[in-house]
Short mmCIF file of C-alpha atoms in Angstrom, two decimals:
data_model
loop_
_atom_site.label_atom_id
_atom_site.label_comp_id
_atom_site.label_asym_id
_atom_site.label_seq_id
_atom_site.Cartn_x
_atom_site.Cartn_y
_atom_site.Cartn_z
CA MET Y 575 9.53 -0.49 -6.07
CA ASP Y 576 11.64 -1.55 -8.99
CA GLY Y 577 11.85 1.39 -11.37
CA ASP Y 578 12.83 -0.20 -14.65
CA GLY Y 579 10.59 2.33 -16.41
CA GLY Y 580 12.39 5.30 -14.93
CA GLY Y 581 16.04 4.49 -15.31
CA GLY Y 582 18.48 6.02 -17.75
CA LYS Y 583 16.57 8.80 -19.38
CA ARG Y 584 17.17 8.87 -23.14
CA ARG Y 585 16.93 12.46 -24.33
CA ARG Y 586 15.41 13.28 -27.69
CA THR Y 587 17.80 16.12 -28.40
CA GLY Y 588 16.27 16.69 -31.81
CA SER Y 589 13.03 17.88 -30.24
CA VAL Y 590 14.86 20.31 -27.96
CA SER Y 591 16.55 21.90 -30.92
CA SER Y 592 14.96 21.95 -34.35
CA ASN Y 593 18.12 23.04 -36.18
CA GLY Y 594 18.88 19.41 -36.98
CA ASN Y 595 22.34 19.53 -35.40
CA ASP Y 596 21.94 16.38 -33.28
CA ASP Y 597 25.70 15.73 -33.08
CA ASN Y 598 26.21 19.15 -31.55
CA ASN Y 599 23.47 18.48 -28.98
CA TYR Y 600 25.02 15.14 -28.13
CA ASN Y 601 28.35 16.88 -27.48
CA ILE Y 602 26.61 19.38 -25.19
CA ASP Y 603 25.03 16.55 -23.20
CA ALA Y 604 28.29 14.59 -23.06
CA SER Y 605 30.36 17.54 -21.84
CA LEU Y 606 27.65 18.39 -19.34
CA LEU Y 607 27.69 14.87 -17.95
CA GLU Y 608 31.47 15.10 -17.70
CA ALA Y 609 31.21 18.39 -15.80
CA LEU Y 610 28.60 16.96 -13.44
CA GLU Y 611 30.75 13.89 -12.81
CA LYS Y 612 33.74 16.10 -12.01
CA SER Y 613 31.69 18.24 -9.65
CA SER Y 614 30.32 15.17 -7.84
CA GLN Y 615 33.83 13.78 -7.48
CA SER Y 616 35.16 17.03 -6.06
CA ASN Y 617 34.84 17.91 -2.38
CA ILE Y 618 31.23 18.56 -1.28
CA GLU Y 619 32.42 21.83 0.35
CA VAL Y 620 32.32 23.33 -3.15
CA LEU Y 621 28.52 23.28 -2.83
CA ASP Y 622 27.87 26.31 -0.65
CA GLN Y 623 25.60 29.38 -0.63
CA ARG Y 624 27.83 31.15 -3.14
CA THR Y 625 27.64 28.21 -5.59
CA LEU Y 626 23.88 28.04 -5.07
CA LYS Y 627 23.44 31.74 -5.93
CA LYS Y 628 25.57 31.33 -9.06
CA LEU Y 629 23.50 28.34 -10.20
CA VAL Y 630 20.22 30.12 -9.51
CA LEU Y 631 21.27 33.36 -11.27
CA SER Y 632 22.47 31.44 -14.30
CA PHE Y 633 19.21 29.44 -14.42
CA GLU Y 634 17.03 32.57 -14.07
CA ARG Y 635 19.00 34.31 -16.87
CA ARG Y 636 18.56 31.37 -19.27
CA LEU Y 637 14.86 31.14 -18.35
CA LYS Y 638 14.38 34.85 -19.11
CA GLU Y 639 16.17 34.48 -22.46
CA ASN Y 640 13.96 31.55 -23.41
CA ILE Y 641 10.74 33.38 -22.49
CA GLU Y 642 11.79 36.46 -24.46
CA ALA Y 643 12.84 34.43 -27.52
CA ARG Y 644 9.56 32.49 -27.53
CA LEU Y 645 7.55 35.72 -27.26
CA LYS Y 646 9.58 37.39 -30.01
CA TYR Y 647 9.55 34.46 -32.47
CA PRO Y 648 6.44 32.39 -31.62
CA ASP Y 649 6.20 30.94 -35.15
CA HIS Y 650 9.93 30.33 -35.70
CA PRO Y 651 11.10 27.49 -33.41
CA GLU Y 652 14.57 27.55 -34.91
CA LYS Y 653 15.08 31.05 -33.44
CA PHE Y 654 14.39 29.99 -29.82
CA ALA Y 655 15.70 26.40 -30.02
CA GLU Y 656 19.17 27.34 -28.77
CA THR Y 657 17.75 29.02 -25.66
CA GLU Y 658 15.93 25.76 -24.93
CA VAL Y 659 19.16 23.75 -25.09
CA ASP Y 660 20.69 26.32 -22.70
CA LEU Y 661 17.72 26.02 -20.36
CA HIS Y 662 17.97 22.22 -20.42
CA GLU Y 663 21.64 22.52 -19.40
CA GLU Y 664 20.81 24.83 -16.50
CA LEU Y 665 18.17 22.40 -15.20
CA GLU Y 666 20.76 19.61 -15.42
CA LYS Y 667 23.22 21.73 -13.42
CA LEU Y 668 20.64 22.34 -10.69
CA LYS Y 669 20.56 18.59 -10.00
CA VAL Y 670 23.88 19.01 -8.17
CA LEU Y 671 21.86 20.61 -5.33
CA ALA Y 672 20.68 17.11 -4.37
CA GLY Y 673 24.20 16.75 -2.97
CA GLY Y 674 23.52 19.50 -0.42
CA PRO Y 675 19.98 19.30 0.98
CA ASP Y 676 20.99 21.67 3.80
CA LEU Y 677 20.90 24.43 1.16
CA TYR Y 678 17.20 23.81 0.38
CA PRO Y 679 15.96 26.61 2.71
CA ASP Y 680 18.31 29.00 0.86
CA LEU Y 681 16.96 27.78 -2.48
CA VAL Y 682 13.44 28.55 -1.22
CA ASN Y 683 14.49 31.99 0.09
CA LEU Y 684 15.93 32.87 -3.32
CA ASN Y 685 12.36 32.46 -4.66
CA THR Y 686 13.50 29.98 -7.32
CA ILE Y 687 10.78 27.38 -6.72
CA PRO Y 688 8.02 29.27 -8.64
CA SER Y 689 10.36 29.65 -11.64
CA ILE Y 690 11.26 25.94 -11.65
CA LEU Y 691 7.64 24.79 -11.26
CA GLY Y 692 6.44 27.21 -13.94
CA LEU Y 693 8.40 25.10 -16.43
CA LEU Y 694 6.14 22.08 -15.78
CA SER Y 695 3.73 23.83 -18.16
CA HIS Y 696 6.42 24.57 -20.76
CA ASP Y 697 5.40 24.05 -24.40
CA ASN Y 698 8.47 21.89 -24.93
CA SER Y 699 7.64 18.63 -23.16
CA ASP Y 700 11.34 17.80 -22.81
CA ILE Y 701 11.82 20.87 -20.60
CA ALA Y 702 8.82 19.87 -18.47
CA ASN Y 703 10.26 16.35 -18.20
CA ASP Y 704 13.62 17.84 -17.13
CA VAL Y 705 11.86 19.60 -14.25
CA VAL Y 706 10.15 16.38 -13.16
CA GLN Y 707 13.54 14.61 -13.13
CA LEU Y 708 15.04 17.50 -11.12
CA LEU Y 709 12.20 17.38 -8.56
CA GLN Y 710 12.60 13.64 -8.19
CA ASP Y 711 16.35 14.04 -7.56
CA LEU Y 712 15.86 16.83 -5.01
CA THR Y 713 13.21 14.91 -3.05
CA ASP Y 714 14.79 11.44 -3.27
CA GLU Y 715 14.58 9.61 0.07
CA ASP Y 716 18.31 8.78 0.01
CA VAL Y 717 19.07 12.49 -0.34
CA LEU Y 718 16.68 13.57 2.43
CA GLU Y 719 17.38 10.74 4.87
CA ASP Y 720 19.11 12.87 7.53
CA SER Y 721 17.73 16.27 6.53
CA ASP Y 722 14.23 16.41 8.02
CA GLU Y 723 13.90 20.15 8.50
CA PRO Y 724 15.41 21.28 5.14
CA ALA Y 725 13.26 18.62 3.41
CA ARG Y 726 10.10 19.99 5.03
CA VAL Y 727 10.99 23.56 4.03
CA LEU Y 728 11.41 22.48 0.40
CA VAL Y 729 8.24 20.34 0.33
CA ASP Y 730 6.16 23.11 1.97
CA SER Y 731 7.37 25.59 -0.64
CA LEU Y 732 6.66 23.15 -3.50
CA ILE Y 733 3.10 22.59 -2.24
CA GLU Y 734 2.47 26.32 -1.72
CA ASN Y 735 3.49 26.81 -5.35
CA ASN Y 736 0.99 24.20 -6.63
CA VAL Y 737 3.44 21.39 -7.35
CA LEU Y 738 0.72 18.75 -6.93
CA GLU Y 739 -1.66 20.32 -9.43
CA LEU Y 740 1.15 20.95 -11.93
CA LEU Y 741 2.58 17.42 -11.64
CA VAL Y 742 -0.81 15.78 -12.20
CA GLN Y 743 -1.64 18.11 -15.12
CA ASN Y 744 1.71 17.10 -16.58
CA LEU Y 745 0.86 13.40 -16.05
CA GLN Y 746 -2.37 13.80 -17.98
CA ARG Y 747 -0.60 15.05 -21.11
CA LEU Y 748 2.04 12.29 -21.17
CA SER Y 749 1.80 9.46 -23.68
CA ASP Y 750 1.94 5.71 -22.90
CA SER Y 751 3.84 4.95 -26.09
CA ASP Y 752 6.69 7.48 -25.98
CA PRO Y 753 9.76 6.20 -24.04
CA ASP Y 754 10.68 9.69 -22.74
CA ASP Y 755 7.11 10.24 -21.59
CA MET Y 756 7.05 6.84 -19.87
CA THR Y 757 10.18 7.86 -17.98
CA ALA Y 758 8.50 11.17 -17.04
CA VAL Y 759 5.45 9.25 -15.75
CA TYR Y 760 7.71 7.15 -13.54
CA ASN Y 761 9.60 10.23 -12.27
CA THR Y 762 6.32 12.07 -11.54
CA LEU Y 763 4.97 9.18 -9.48
CA ALA Y 764 8.33 8.88 -7.69
CA THR Y 765 8.22 12.60 -6.83
CA ILE Y 766 4.68 12.31 -5.44
CA GLU Y 767 5.79 9.31 -3.37
CA ASN Y 768 8.80 11.29 -2.07
CA LEU Y 769 6.56 14.22 -1.10
CA ILE Y 770 4.27 11.86 0.86
CA GLU Y 771 7.32 10.36 2.58
CA VAL Y 772 8.38 13.80 3.85
CA LYS Y 773 4.84 15.05 4.56
CA PRO Y 774 2.23 12.25 4.97
CA SER Y 775 -0.69 14.73 4.73
CA VAL Y 776 0.18 15.09 1.01
CA ALA Y 777 -1.56 11.69 0.48
CA GLU Y 778 -4.96 13.29 1.12
CA LEU Y 779 -4.04 16.70 -0.25
CA VAL Y 780 -3.10 15.38 -3.70
CA CYS Y 781 -6.41 13.48 -3.98
CA GLU Y 782 -8.37 16.51 -2.79
CA LYS Y 783 -6.72 19.03 -5.12
CA THR Y 784 -6.08 16.98 -8.27
CA LYS Y 785 -7.43 14.20 -10.47
CA LEU Y 786 -4.62 11.81 -9.53
CA LEU Y 787 -6.97 9.04 -8.33
CA ARG Y 788 -8.86 9.13 -11.63
CA TRP Y 789 -5.57 8.99 -13.56
CA LEU Y 790 -4.37 6.00 -11.49
CA LEU Y 791 -7.64 4.15 -12.08
CA GLY Y 792 -7.26 4.79 -15.81
CA LYS Y 793 -3.74 3.35 -15.71
CA ILE Y 794 -4.88 0.25 -13.83
CA LYS Y 795 -7.69 -0.34 -16.35
CA ILE Y 796 -5.16 -0.89 -19.16
CA ARG Y 797 -4.85 -4.65 -19.65
CA GLU Y 798 -1.21 -4.73 -20.78
CA PHE Y 799 1.39 -4.84 -18.04
CA ASP Y 800 4.26 -2.34 -17.88
CA SER Y 801 6.45 -0.88 -15.13
CA ASN Y 802 4.34 2.29 -14.88
CA LYS Y 803 1.15 0.28 -14.36
CA GLN Y 804 3.04 -1.48 -11.56
CA TYR Y 805 4.10 1.87 -10.05
CA ALA Y 806 0.55 3.28 -10.41
CA SER Y 807 -0.73 0.30 -8.37
CA GLU Y 808 1.88 0.98 -5.69
CA ILE Y 809 1.02 4.69 -5.44
CA LEU Y 810 -2.69 3.82 -5.23
CA ALA Y 811 -2.00 1.48 -2.28
CA ILE Y 812 0.05 4.22 -0.54
CA LEU Y 813 -2.74 6.79 -1.03
CA LEU Y 814 -5.37 4.43 0.42
CA GLN Y 815 -3.54 2.76 3.28
CA ASN Y 816 -4.09 5.34 6.04
CA SER Y 817 -6.81 7.56 4.62
CA THR Y 818 -10.52 6.93 5.12
CA ALA Y 819 -11.20 10.06 3.03
CA ASN Y 820 -9.29 8.61 0.05
CA GLN Y 821 -10.94 5.20 0.50
CA LYS Y 822 -14.39 6.81 0.37
CA ARG Y 823 -13.40 9.09 -2.51
CA LEU Y 824 -12.19 6.19 -4.63
CA GLY Y 825 -15.30 4.16 -3.77
CA GLN Y 826 -17.46 6.96 -5.18
CA MET Y 827 -15.38 6.86 -8.38
CA ASN Y 828 -16.30 3.23 -9.12
CA GLY Y 829 -12.93 2.19 -7.69
CA VAL Y 830 -14.19 -1.12 -6.27
CA ASP Y 831 -15.37 -2.22 -9.69
CA VAL Y 832 -12.15 -1.15 -11.44
CA LEU Y 833 -9.98 -3.03 -8.94
CA LEU Y 834 -12.15 -6.16 -9.18
CA GLN Y 835 -11.80 -6.08 -12.99
CA ALA Y 836 -8.02 -5.63 -12.65
CA VAL Y 837 -7.57 -8.63 -10.32
CA ALA Y 838 -10.07 -10.74 -12.32
CA THR Y 839 -7.43 -10.92 -15.08
CA TYR Y 840 -5.47 -13.24 -12.75
CA LYS Y 841 -8.30 -15.53 -11.69
CA SER Y 842 -7.07 -18.35 -13.91
CA LYS Y 843 -3.49 -17.33 -14.67
CA ASP Y 844 -0.37 -16.34 -12.76
CA PRO Y 845 1.68 -13.16 -13.26
CA LYS Y 846 4.54 -13.68 -15.73
CA SER Y 847 7.28 -11.92 -13.73
CA SER Y 848 8.16 -10.84 -10.20
CA ASP Y 849 7.28 -7.22 -11.13
CA GLU Y 850 3.85 -8.28 -12.36
CA GLU Y 851 3.43 -10.34 -9.19
CA GLU Y 852 4.24 -7.25 -7.12
CA MET Y 853 1.65 -5.27 -9.08
CA LEU Y 854 -1.01 -7.90 -8.32
CA GLU Y 855 -0.17 -7.68 -4.61
CA ASN Y 856 -0.46 -3.87 -4.81
CA LEU Y 857 -3.89 -4.20 -6.45
CA PHE Y 858 -5.07 -6.49 -3.65
CA ASP Y 859 -3.55 -4.16 -1.03
CA SER Y 860 -5.57 -1.33 -2.59
CA LEU Y 861 -8.72 -3.45 -2.69
CA CYS Y 862 -8.34 -4.40 1.00
CA CYS Y 863 -7.82 -0.75 2.01
CA LEU Y 864 -10.84 0.19 -0.08
CA LEU Y 865 -12.93 -2.37 1.83
CA MET Y 866 -12.52 -0.56 5.16
CA PRO Y 867 -15.51 1.84 4.85
CA LEU Y 868 -18.94 0.19 5.13
CA GLU Y 869 -20.27 1.68 1.88
CA ASN Y 870 -17.41 0.07 -0.08
CA LYS Y 871 -18.14 -3.35 1.43
CA GLU Y 872 -21.66 -2.89 0.06
CA ARG Y 873 -20.29 -1.98 -3.38
CA PHE Y 874 -18.04 -5.07 -3.25
CA VAL Y 875 -21.00 -7.38 -2.58
CA LYS Y 876 -23.11 -5.71 -5.31
CA ALA Y 877 -20.27 -6.04 -7.83
CA GLU Y 878 -20.11 -9.80 -7.08
CA GLY Y 879 -16.72 -9.44 -5.42
CA VAL Y 880 -17.49 -12.34 -3.05
CA GLU Y 881 -18.14 -14.65 -6.02
CA LEU Y 882 -14.96 -13.50 -7.80
CA MET Y 883 -12.78 -14.18 -4.74
CA ILE Y 884 -14.23 -17.69 -4.38
CA ILE Y 885 -13.53 -18.36 -8.10
CA ILE Y 886 -9.93 -17.16 -7.61
CA MET Y 887 -9.55 -19.53 -4.63
CA LYS Y 888 -10.97 -22.45 -6.60
CA GLN Y 889 -8.54 -21.82 -9.48
CA LYS Y 890 -5.66 -22.18 -6.99
CA LYS Y 891 -3.37 -19.70 -8.74
CA SER Y 892 -0.95 -17.30 -7.02
CA ALA Y 893 -3.76 -14.86 -6.07
CA TYR Y 894 -5.28 -17.55 -3.81
CA GLY Y 895 -4.04 -16.07 -0.51
CA SER Y 896 -4.85 -12.49 -1.58
CA ALA Y 897 -8.45 -13.51 -2.35
CA ILE Y 898 -8.85 -14.89 1.19
CA ARG Y 899 -7.45 -11.62 2.57
CA ALA Y 900 -9.92 -9.54 0.52
CA LEU Y 901 -12.82 -11.72 1.72
CA ASP Y 902 -11.67 -11.27 5.31
CA PHE Y 903 -11.74 -7.46 4.89
CA ALA Y 904 -15.14 -7.56 3.15
CA MET Y 905 -16.76 -9.78 5.81
CA THR Y 906 -15.37 -8.08 8.93
CA LYS Y 907 -18.32 -6.44 10.72
CA TYR Y 908 -20.49 -6.74 7.58
CA PRO Y 909 -23.17 -9.50 7.78
CA PRO Y 910 -24.44 -9.10 4.16
CA ALA Y 911 -21.01 -10.22 2.84
CA CYS Y 912 -21.04 -13.19 5.25
CA GLU Y 913 -24.53 -14.18 4.09
CA ARG Y 914 -23.57 -13.91 0.42
CA PHE Y 915 -20.48 -16.03 1.11
CA VAL Y 916 -22.60 -18.87 2.51
CA ASP Y 917 -25.24 -18.50 -0.24
CA VAL Y 918 -22.68 -18.87 -3.06
CA LEU Y 919 -21.19 -22.02 -1.46
CA GLY Y 920 -18.03 -20.41 -0.12
CA LEU Y 921 -17.91 -22.57 3.03
CA LYS Y 922 -16.45 -25.60 1.25
CA THR Y 923 -13.61 -23.51 -0.24
CA ALA Y 924 -12.89 -21.68 3.03
CA PHE Y 925 -12.83 -24.83 5.15
CA ALA Y 926 -10.51 -26.58 2.68
CA ALA Y 927 -8.05 -23.74 3.39
CA PHE Y 928 -8.77 -24.01 7.12
CA MET Y 929 -7.86 -27.71 7.04
CA GLY Y 930 -4.53 -26.80 5.42
CA LYS Y 931 -5.49 -27.99 1.92
CA ILE Y 932 -3.97 -25.02 0.15
CA PRO Y 933 -2.29 -25.03 -3.27
CA MET Y 934 1.46 -25.44 -3.10
CA SER Y 935 3.90 -23.47 -5.20
CA LYS Y 936 7.42 -22.11 -4.74
CA LYS Y 937 5.94 -18.89 -3.41
CA ASN Y 938 3.56 -20.31 -0.82
CA LYS Y 939 5.86 -23.02 0.49
CA LYS Y 940 7.38 -20.26 2.60
CA GLU Y 941 6.41 -20.68 6.24
CA ARG Y 942 5.38 -17.04 6.75
CA TYR Y 943 3.00 -17.23 3.77
CA GLN Y 944 1.37 -20.34 5.25
CA GLU Y 945 0.96 -18.66 8.64
CA ASP Y 946 -0.51 -15.48 7.12
CA LEU Y 947 -3.02 -17.60 5.25
CA GLU Y 948 -3.88 -19.58 8.35
CA GLU Y 949 -4.47 -16.40 10.36
CA ARG Y 950 -6.64 -14.92 7.60
CA VAL Y 951 -8.83 -18.02 7.38
CA ILE Y 952 -9.29 -18.06 11.17
CA SER Y 953 -10.28 -14.37 11.04
CA LEU Y 954 -12.67 -15.09 8.15
CA ILE Y 955 -14.40 -17.93 10.07
CA ALA Y 956 -14.65 -15.72 13.18
CA SER Y 957 -16.27 -13.03 10.96
CA LEU Y 958 -18.75 -15.63 9.64
CA PHE Y 959 -19.78 -16.55 13.17
CA GLY Y 960 -20.07 -12.87 14.09
CA GLY Y 961 -22.09 -12.01 10.97
CA ILE Y 962 -24.45 -15.02 10.79
CA LEU Y 963 -26.25 -15.33 14.10
CA ARG Y 964 -29.32 -17.44 13.25
CA GLY Y 965 -31.25 -19.35 10.61
CA THR Y 966 -30.27 -22.02 8.09
CA ARG Y 967 -27.01 -20.26 7.20
CA ARG Y 968 -25.93 -20.54 10.84
CA GLU Y 969 -26.84 -24.23 10.83
CA ARG Y 970 -24.77 -24.81 7.69
CA LEU Y 971 -21.80 -23.07 9.31
CA LEU Y 972 -22.09 -25.08 12.55
CA SER Y 973 -22.56 -28.36 10.68
CA LYS Y 974 -19.08 -27.94 9.15
CA PHE Y 975 -17.63 -28.58 12.62
CA VAL Y 976 -19.56 -31.85 13.04
CA GLU Y 977 -18.82 -33.51 9.69
CA ASN Y 978 -16.09 -36.16 9.39
CA GLU Y 979 -16.17 -36.90 13.12
CA CYS Y 980 -15.55 -33.27 14.17
CA GLU Y 981 -12.23 -33.05 12.27
CA LYS Y 982 -12.50 -29.24 12.14
CA ILE Y 983 -12.72 -29.02 15.92
CA ASP Y 984 -9.57 -31.18 16.04
CA ARG Y 985 -7.89 -28.74 13.68
CA LEU Y 986 -9.12 -25.76 15.73
CA MET Y 987 -7.61 -27.23 18.91
CA GLU Y 988 -4.37 -28.04 17.08
CA LEU Y 989 -4.14 -24.36 16.07
CA TYR Y 990 -5.15 -23.30 19.59
CA MET Y 991 -2.21 -25.22 21.07
CA ARG Y 992 0.28 -23.92 18.51
CA TYR Y 993 -0.65 -20.26 19.04
CA SER Y 994 -0.92 -20.72 22.80
CA ASP Y 995 2.65 -22.11 22.93
CA ARG Y 996 3.89 -19.22 20.82
CA VAL Y 997 2.28 -16.59 23.08
CA THR Y 998 3.66 -18.33 26.21
CA THR Y 999 7.17 -18.35 24.70
CA GLU Y 1000 6.92 -14.61 23.91
CA ALA Y 1001 5.69 -13.86 27.48
CA GLU Y 1002 8.69 -15.72 28.91
CA ARG Y 1003 11.05 -13.87 26.57
CA MET Y 1004 9.63 -10.52 27.72
CA ASN Y 1005 10.05 -11.50 31.38
CA ASN Y 1006 13.71 -12.28 30.70
CA LEU Y 1007 14.11 -8.92 28.97
CA GLU Y 1008 12.70 -7.21 32.06
CA LEU Y 1009 15.37 -8.89 34.17
CA ASP Y 1010 17.89 -7.09 31.95
CA ASP Y 1011 16.41 -3.71 33.04
CA LEU Y 1012 14.41 -3.27 29.83
CA GLU Y 1013 11.07 -2.54 31.46
CA MET Y 1014 7.94 -2.41 29.30
CA ASP Y 1015 4.59 -0.94 30.24
CA GLU Y 1016 1.46 -3.12 30.14
CA GLU Y 1017 0.30 -1.75 26.78
CA GLU Y 1018 3.63 -2.51 25.12
CA LYS Y 1019 3.61 -6.02 26.60
CA TYR Y 1020 0.09 -6.63 25.32
CA ASN Y 1021 0.98 -5.38 21.81
CA ARG Y 1022 4.04 -7.67 21.74
CA LYS Y 1023 1.83 -10.63 22.66
CA LEU Y 1024 -0.69 -9.68 19.94
CA GLU Y 1025 2.12 -9.63 17.36
CA SER Y 1026 3.35 -13.05 18.50
CA GLY Y 1027 -0.05 -14.65 17.82
CA LEU Y 1028 -2.32 -13.64 20.72
CA TYR Y 1029 -4.89 -12.01 18.41
CA THR Y 1030 -5.27 -15.23 16.39
CA LEU Y 1031 -5.44 -17.24 19.64
CA GLN Y 1032 -8.24 -14.91 20.83
CA LEU Y 1033 -10.17 -15.45 17.57
CA ILE Y 1034 -9.81 -19.24 17.98
CA ALA Y 1035 -11.20 -18.88 21.53
CA VAL Y 1036 -14.10 -16.79 20.14
CA ILE Y 1037 -14.88 -19.55 17.57
CA LEU Y 1038 -14.77 -22.11 20.40
CA GLY Y 1039 -17.19 -19.85 22.30
CA HIS Y 1040 -19.64 -19.86 19.37
CA LEU Y 1041 -19.41 -23.66 19.11
CA TRP Y 1042 -19.86 -24.13 22.85
CA CYS Y 1043 -22.89 -21.79 22.98
CA SER Y 1044 -24.57 -23.67 20.12
CA GLU Y 1045 -25.53 -26.29 22.77
CA HIS Y 1046 -24.57 -29.06 20.32
CA SER Y 1047 -23.74 -32.01 22.58
CA GLN Y 1048 -21.36 -33.73 20.13
CA MET Y 1049 -19.30 -30.55 19.67
CA LYS Y 1050 -19.18 -29.79 23.42
CA ALA Y 1051 -18.06 -33.34 24.18
CA ARG Y 1052 -15.32 -33.12 21.55
CA ILE Y 1053 -14.04 -29.78 22.89
CA GLU Y 1054 -13.97 -31.11 26.48
CA LEU Y 1055 -12.14 -34.27 25.38
CA LEU Y 1056 -9.48 -32.33 23.47
CA LEU Y 1057 -8.95 -29.87 26.33
CA LYS Y 1058 -8.44 -32.81 28.71
CA GLN Y 1059 -5.99 -34.48 26.31
CA GLN Y 1060 -3.92 -31.28 26.26
CA LYS Y 1061 -4.12 -31.00 30.08
CA LEU Y 1062 -6.17 -27.81 29.72
CA THR Y 1063 -9.43 -26.71 31.29
CA LYS Y 1064 -12.31 -24.49 30.24
CA LYS Y 1065 -10.77 -21.87 32.54
CA ASP Y 1066 -7.78 -21.58 30.17
CA VAL Y 1067 -10.14 -20.63 27.33
CA LYS Y 1068 -12.05 -18.28 29.66
CA ASP Y 1069 -8.80 -16.48 30.60
CA ILE Y 1070 -8.01 -15.79 26.93
CA LEU Y 1071 -11.56 -14.55 26.33
CA GLN Y 1072 -11.38 -12.36 29.46
CA GLU Y 1073 -8.15 -10.70 28.25
CA TYR Y 1074 -9.79 -10.12 24.86
CA HIS Y 1075 -12.91 -8.68 26.56
CA ASP Y 1076 -10.86 -6.30 28.70
CA ASN Y 1077 -8.89 -4.94 25.75
CA ILE Y 1078 -11.71 -4.30 23.27
CA GLY Y 1079 -11.27 -0.70 22.11
CA ASP Y 1080 -13.91 1.93 21.35
CA LEU Y 1081 -12.77 2.73 17.80
CA ASP Y 1082 -16.32 2.07 16.56
CA GLY Y 1083 -17.88 4.07 19.40
CA PRO Y 1084 -18.83 3.26 23.03
CA ASP Y 1085 -22.09 1.51 22.04
CA GLU Y 1086 -20.35 -0.94 19.73
CA LYS Y 1087 -17.66 -1.58 22.37
CA GLU Y 1088 -20.39 -2.44 24.91
CA ARG Y 1089 -22.12 -4.78 22.43
CA ALA Y 1090 -18.83 -6.55 21.57
CA GLN Y 1091 -17.94 -6.97 25.25
CA GLY Y 1092 -21.45 -8.31 25.91
CA ARG Y 1093 -20.98 -11.03 23.25
CA ILE Y 1094 -17.64 -12.12 24.73
CA GLN Y 1095 -19.07 -12.05 28.27
CA LYS Y 1096 -21.75 -14.49 27.10
CA PHE Y 1097 -19.01 -16.97 26.07
CA ILE Y 1098 -17.14 -16.49 29.35
CA SER Y 1099 -20.31 -17.23 31.34
CA ALA Y 1100 -21.13 -20.27 29.17
CA PHE Y 1101 -17.69 -21.78 29.78
#
């Protein structure tokens, strides 16, 4: 994530102190920076329990003075302004603790966390923003890299003291037009990301306890691009990637529709910068995660998501590959999406991609991009065969493999050979590794083969199975001819299908596993 919105915080010293003495405030900040620089250049041994206690006592004293002054002179800001400058300085000094994460358990034991977090609700937004910056520094992944246990102690204490609720409440009051507030938005999102990094369960907790998802959707709805919209899209993808609960929650909040509207902006234009391009990828990542639960696939079809993805493909802009990926997610194990795809004439567009007729640009000339796209299209066609089992739609799908003298079967066998060679090469490599005493169990071997292209090879074999079982004499003859030309037999295809059959998991329940194995067994018997 490129944080151009969060770098170099520019303090509005005038709003910290209303006595108009900006030069004086600037000097305070400058001398403070100098002191911090000196302390960071000095030996890290200086940062010990004694230093920590001094910092905490000084902070607590300034906090008490500020509270008392505000209570005593609520209508005279000039009389408590100086205590606010002092408090700002103390919060700046506390940032030095990021240099000694091993002291975090001591910081928690000193009961300082509630005092720090209480300032997130401070009437002076600059003070609240200081706290957000401090939290981001303390939880930064570079700081916590080798400090797992101290990091967990700190994060647990922050969560117990309602950091998630306070951070999101703070987000909701920040403005999109104020530079300091935009920086605070970035720092808040960075802190939430850091907390998830240390404790992955925070991803669900923050959505359960706060209105963060709603805030993120609101940010994504804004048409203008900025770095915080980019970061909001990244956080949304993180929250959705491993959480069915969050996927369902966002679906109920009209999330499918919001994401479709956000990506629709790019149906006939490309992002203007690499940051905007990254945001678009994040939006599609979020959309694909959102399409995991069945009810969201239904929402996608109702919101005309299938039609939008086909339009994006036809426009041949940079979102082309992402649209294929979204369709693949929508159509996996969901026949209504497959039926809609055929009804709105998606076959022509999909098979153009299958035949390698994809738009070329600097981005997608990269080999890995081409392969990803190839694998997605194969998965999409396998989903079509799995979702459309009979009727005129099935006939239209099958007829694609007959047209132009069975050119699509030729292409299928070309891909079969390429992926088969790749899997064979990986198997040989693993055998050589084993000779070097690096033994792998069967599961690890199988996973390595899947990563090297076995899964795509299995899907190609499944498509061949569907074609073979259609009892179409022209297609069967073509498949047999091509197998013979490559010195292969039907047994080679059967072996791939058998390995696929034997490794089907029961993630969707034992009944679904049995049904899936039954379908593959039918192909094995037919061959």
